PDB file of C-alpha atoms in Angstrom:
ATOM      1  CA  UNK A  48       0.000   0.000   0.000  1.00 46.00           C
ATOM      2  CA  UNK A  49       1.740   3.116  -1.212  1.00 47.00           C
ATOM      3  CA  UNK A  50       1.388   6.641  -0.001  1.00 46.00           C
ATOM      4  CA  UNK A  51      -0.436   7.550  -3.174  1.00 46.00           C
ATOM      5  CA  UNK A  52      -3.151   4.982  -2.404  1.00 42.00           C
ATOM      6  CA  UNK A  53      -4.280   6.408   0.922  1.00 45.00           C
ATOM      7  CA  UNK A  54      -4.369  10.172   0.879  1.00 48.00           C
ATOM      8  CA  UNK A  55      -4.300  12.194   4.059  1.00 47.00           C
ATOM      9  CA  UNK A  56      -7.334  14.135   5.231  1.00 44.00           C
ATOM     10  CA  UNK A  57      -5.599  17.383   4.292  1.00 45.00           C
ATOM     11  CA  UNK A  58      -5.177  16.212   0.696  1.00 50.00           C
ATOM     12  CA  UNK A  59      -8.849  15.301   0.463  1.00 44.00           C
ATOM     13  CA  UNK A  60      -9.805  18.922   0.968  1.00 47.00           C
ATOM     14  CA  UNK A  61     -12.038  20.839   3.305  1.00 49.00           C
ATOM     15  CA  UNK A  62     -15.181  20.234   1.221  1.00 53.00           C
ATOM     16  CA  UNK A  63     -15.295  16.523   2.019  1.00 53.00           C
ATOM     17  CA  UNK A  64     -17.286  14.967   4.835  1.00 58.00           C
ATOM     18  CA  UNK A  65     -16.127  12.396   7.347  1.00 59.00           C
ATOM     19  CA  UNK A  66     -17.919   9.769   5.309  1.00 63.00           C
ATOM     20  CA  UNK A  67     -15.808  10.706   2.265  1.00 67.00           C
ATOM     21  CA  UNK A  68     -12.682  10.231   4.358  1.00 66.00           C
ATOM     22  CA  UNK A  69     -13.841   6.794   5.520  1.00 61.00           C
ATOM     23  CA  UNK A  70     -14.672   5.676   1.973  1.00 66.00           C
ATOM     24  CA  UNK A  71     -11.263   6.845   0.752  1.00 70.00           C
ATOM     25  CA  UNK A  72      -9.606   5.039   3.651  1.00 63.00           C
ATOM     26  CA  UNK A  73     -11.427   1.757   2.982  1.00 62.00           C
ATOM     27  CA  UNK A  74     -10.684   1.935  -0.741  1.00 70.00           C
ATOM     28  CA  UNK A  75      -7.016   2.532  -0.032  1.00 67.00           C
ATOM     29  CA  UNK A  76      -6.711  -0.417   2.302  1.00 66.00           C
ATOM     30  CA  UNK A  77      -8.511  -2.772  -0.021  1.00 77.00           C
ATOM     31  CA  UNK A  78      -7.445  -6.376  -0.194  1.00 77.00           C
ATOM     32  CA  UNK A  79      -4.995  -6.373   2.718  1.00 81.00           C
ATOM     33  CA  UNK A  80      -7.604  -5.397   5.291  1.00 83.00           C
ATOM     34  CA  UNK A  81     -10.228  -7.607   3.692  1.00 84.00           C
ATOM     35  CA  UNK A  82      -7.964 -10.652   4.100  1.00 88.00           C
ATOM     36  CA  UNK A  83      -6.958  -9.652   7.652  1.00 90.00           C
ATOM     37  CA  UNK A  84     -10.596  -9.227   8.657  1.00 90.00           C
ATOM     38  CA  UNK A  85     -11.517 -12.588   7.141  1.00 93.00           C
ATOM     39  CA  UNK A  86      -8.671 -14.322   8.989  1.00 94.00           C
ATOM     40  CA  UNK A  87      -9.485 -12.646  12.317  1.00 94.00           C
ATOM     41  CA  UNK A  88     -13.165 -13.555  11.909  1.00 93.00           C
ATOM     42  CA  UNK A  89     -12.294 -17.152  11.048  1.00 95.00           C
ATOM     43  CA  UNK A  90     -10.180 -17.446  14.199  1.00 95.00           C
ATOM     44  CA  UNK A  91     -12.791 -15.807  16.453  1.00 94.00           C
ATOM     45  CA  UNK A  92     -15.548 -18.014  15.035  1.00 93.00           C
ATOM     46  CA  UNK A  93     -13.486 -21.206  15.181  1.00 95.00           C
ATOM     47  CA  UNK A  94     -12.532 -20.581  18.807  1.00 94.00           C
ATOM     48  CA  UNK A  95     -16.167 -19.890  19.684  1.00 91.00           C
ATOM     49  CA  UNK A  96     -17.305 -23.030  17.888  1.00 91.00           C
ATOM     50  CA  UNK A  97     -14.660 -25.122  19.656  1.00 93.00           C
ATOM     51  CA  UNK A  98     -15.489 -23.664  23.101  1.00 91.00           C
ATOM     52  CA  UNK A  99     -19.218 -24.200  22.703  1.00 87.00           C
ATOM     53  CA  UNK A 100     -18.963 -27.634  21.126  1.00 86.00           C
ATOM     54  CA  UNK A 101     -20.780 -26.411  18.038  1.00 85.00           C
ATOM     55  CA  UNK A 102     -19.818 -26.527  14.374  1.00 89.00           C
ATOM     56  CA  UNK A 103     -16.380 -24.944  14.130  1.00 93.00           C
ATOM     57  CA  UNK A 104     -16.746 -24.426  10.364  1.00 94.00           C
ATOM     58  CA  UNK A 105     -20.136 -22.717  10.654  1.00 93.00           C
ATOM     59  CA  UNK A 106     -19.008 -20.433  13.463  1.00 94.00           C
ATOM     60  CA  UNK A 107     -15.793 -19.623  11.579  1.00 95.00           C
ATOM     61  CA  UNK A 108     -17.822 -18.639   8.513  1.00 95.00           C
ATOM     62  CA  UNK A 109     -20.172 -16.488  10.587  1.00 94.00           C
ATOM     63  CA  UNK A 110     -17.189 -14.868  12.318  1.00 94.00           C
ATOM     64  CA  UNK A 111     -15.468 -14.086   9.018  1.00 94.00           C
ATOM     65  CA  UNK A 112     -18.587 -12.520   7.523  1.00 94.00           C
ATOM     66  CA  UNK A 113     -19.224 -10.471  10.652  1.00 93.00           C
ATOM     67  CA  UNK A 114     -15.624  -9.269  10.880  1.00 92.00           C
ATOM     68  CA  UNK A 115     -15.684  -8.136   7.252  1.00 89.00           C
ATOM     69  CA  UNK A 116     -19.094  -6.476   7.539  1.00 90.00           C
ATOM     70  CA  UNK A 117     -18.560  -4.586  10.818  1.00 89.00           C
ATOM     71  CA  UNK A 118     -16.229  -1.793   9.585  1.00 85.00           C
ATOM     72  CA  UNK A 119     -18.390  -1.256   6.500  1.00 81.00           C
ATOM     73  CA  UNK A 120     -21.554  -1.161   8.601  1.00 87.00           C
ATOM     74  CA  UNK A 121     -19.983   1.425  10.894  1.00 84.00           C
ATOM     75  CA  UNK A 122     -18.903   3.495   7.872  1.00 80.00           C
ATOM     76  CA  UNK A 123     -22.456   3.328   6.490  1.00 81.00           C
ATOM     77  CA  UNK A 124     -23.739   4.585   9.847  1.00 85.00           C
ATOM     78  CA  UNK A 125     -21.366   7.553   9.600  1.00 82.00           C
ATOM     79  CA  UNK A 126     -18.879   6.418  12.238  1.00 79.00           C
ATOM     80  CA  UNK A 127     -15.660   7.573  10.608  1.00 73.00           C
ATOM     81  CA  UNK A 128     -13.198   7.285  13.494  1.00 73.00           C
ATOM     82  CA  UNK A 129     -11.823   4.088  11.921  1.00 71.00           C
ATOM     83  CA  UNK A 130     -10.135   6.135   9.196  1.00 67.00           C
ATOM     84  CA  UNK A 131      -8.040   7.925  11.802  1.00 73.00           C
ATOM     85  CA  UNK A 132      -7.136   4.741  13.664  1.00 75.00           C
ATOM     86  CA  UNK A 133      -5.583   2.863  10.775  1.00 78.00           C
ATOM     87  CA  UNK A 134      -5.412  -0.829  10.017  1.00 81.00           C
ATOM     88  CA  UNK A 135      -5.025  -1.942  13.638  1.00 85.00           C
ATOM     89  CA  UNK A 136      -8.245  -0.238  14.711  1.00 86.00           C
ATOM     90  CA  UNK A 137     -10.151  -1.669  11.744  1.00 84.00           C
ATOM     91  CA  UNK A 138      -8.937  -5.183  12.624  1.00 87.00           C
ATOM     92  CA  UNK A 139      -9.812  -4.720  16.317  1.00 89.00           C
ATOM     93  CA  UNK A 140     -13.301  -3.495  15.411  1.00 89.00           C
ATOM     94  CA  UNK A 141     -13.703  -6.447  13.050  1.00 90.00           C
ATOM     95  CA  UNK A 142     -12.705  -8.885  15.791  1.00 92.00           C
ATOM     96  CA  UNK A 143     -15.146  -7.303  18.237  1.00 92.00           C
ATOM     97  CA  UNK A 144     -17.893  -7.402  15.601  1.00 92.00           C
ATOM     98  CA  UNK A 145     -17.203 -11.066  14.910  1.00 93.00           C
ATOM     99  CA  UNK A 146     -17.293 -11.907  18.623  1.00 92.00           C
ATOM    100  CA  UNK A 147     -20.576 -10.040  19.127  1.00 94.00           C
ATOM    101  CA  UNK A 148     -22.284 -11.670  16.148  1.00 93.00           C
ATOM    102  CA  UNK A 149     -21.034 -15.156  17.036  1.00 92.00           C
ATOM    103  CA  UNK A 150     -22.269 -14.577  20.599  1.00 91.00           C
ATOM    104  CA  UNK A 151     -25.665 -13.477  19.307  1.00 92.00           C
ATOM    105  CA  UNK A 152     -25.898 -16.538  17.056  1.00 90.00           C
ATOM    106  CA  UNK A 153     -25.038 -18.725  20.045  1.00 87.00           C
ATOM    107  CA  UNK A 154     -27.674 -17.023  22.218  1.00 89.00           C
ATOM    108  CA  UNK A 155     -30.381 -17.211  19.561  1.00 90.00           C
ATOM    109  CA  UNK A 156     -29.651 -20.791  18.554  1.00 84.00           C
ATOM    110  CA  UNK A 157     -30.216 -22.026  22.103  1.00 72.00           C
ATOM    111  CA  UNK A 158     -28.707 -25.061  23.758  1.00 60.00           C
ATOM    112  CA  UNK A 159     -27.116 -28.156  22.160  1.00 53.00           C
TER     113      UNK A 159
END
């Protein structure tokens, strides 16, 4: 990821909104963050599946989808602080999103 890919907020100009900054940030990160989020979600889901005695593969898939969707959902809601935090914050938010969704799936699906 080169410097020309992710432009600073100052280069974007004063006429842009926070949402514009977040979209630019997500476009600049692209594939690297997508893969990191998928891997983090797979791990979170697999661990949850193993701990609960449920389907590790299903929970890993749910975790991966949730981890990928969480930063984009937050951007759609106008929460643009992720752009300032960089890759690490995006990955942390993805992991938290995966854990929350996997927990909700576990709670809704009931007992064994």
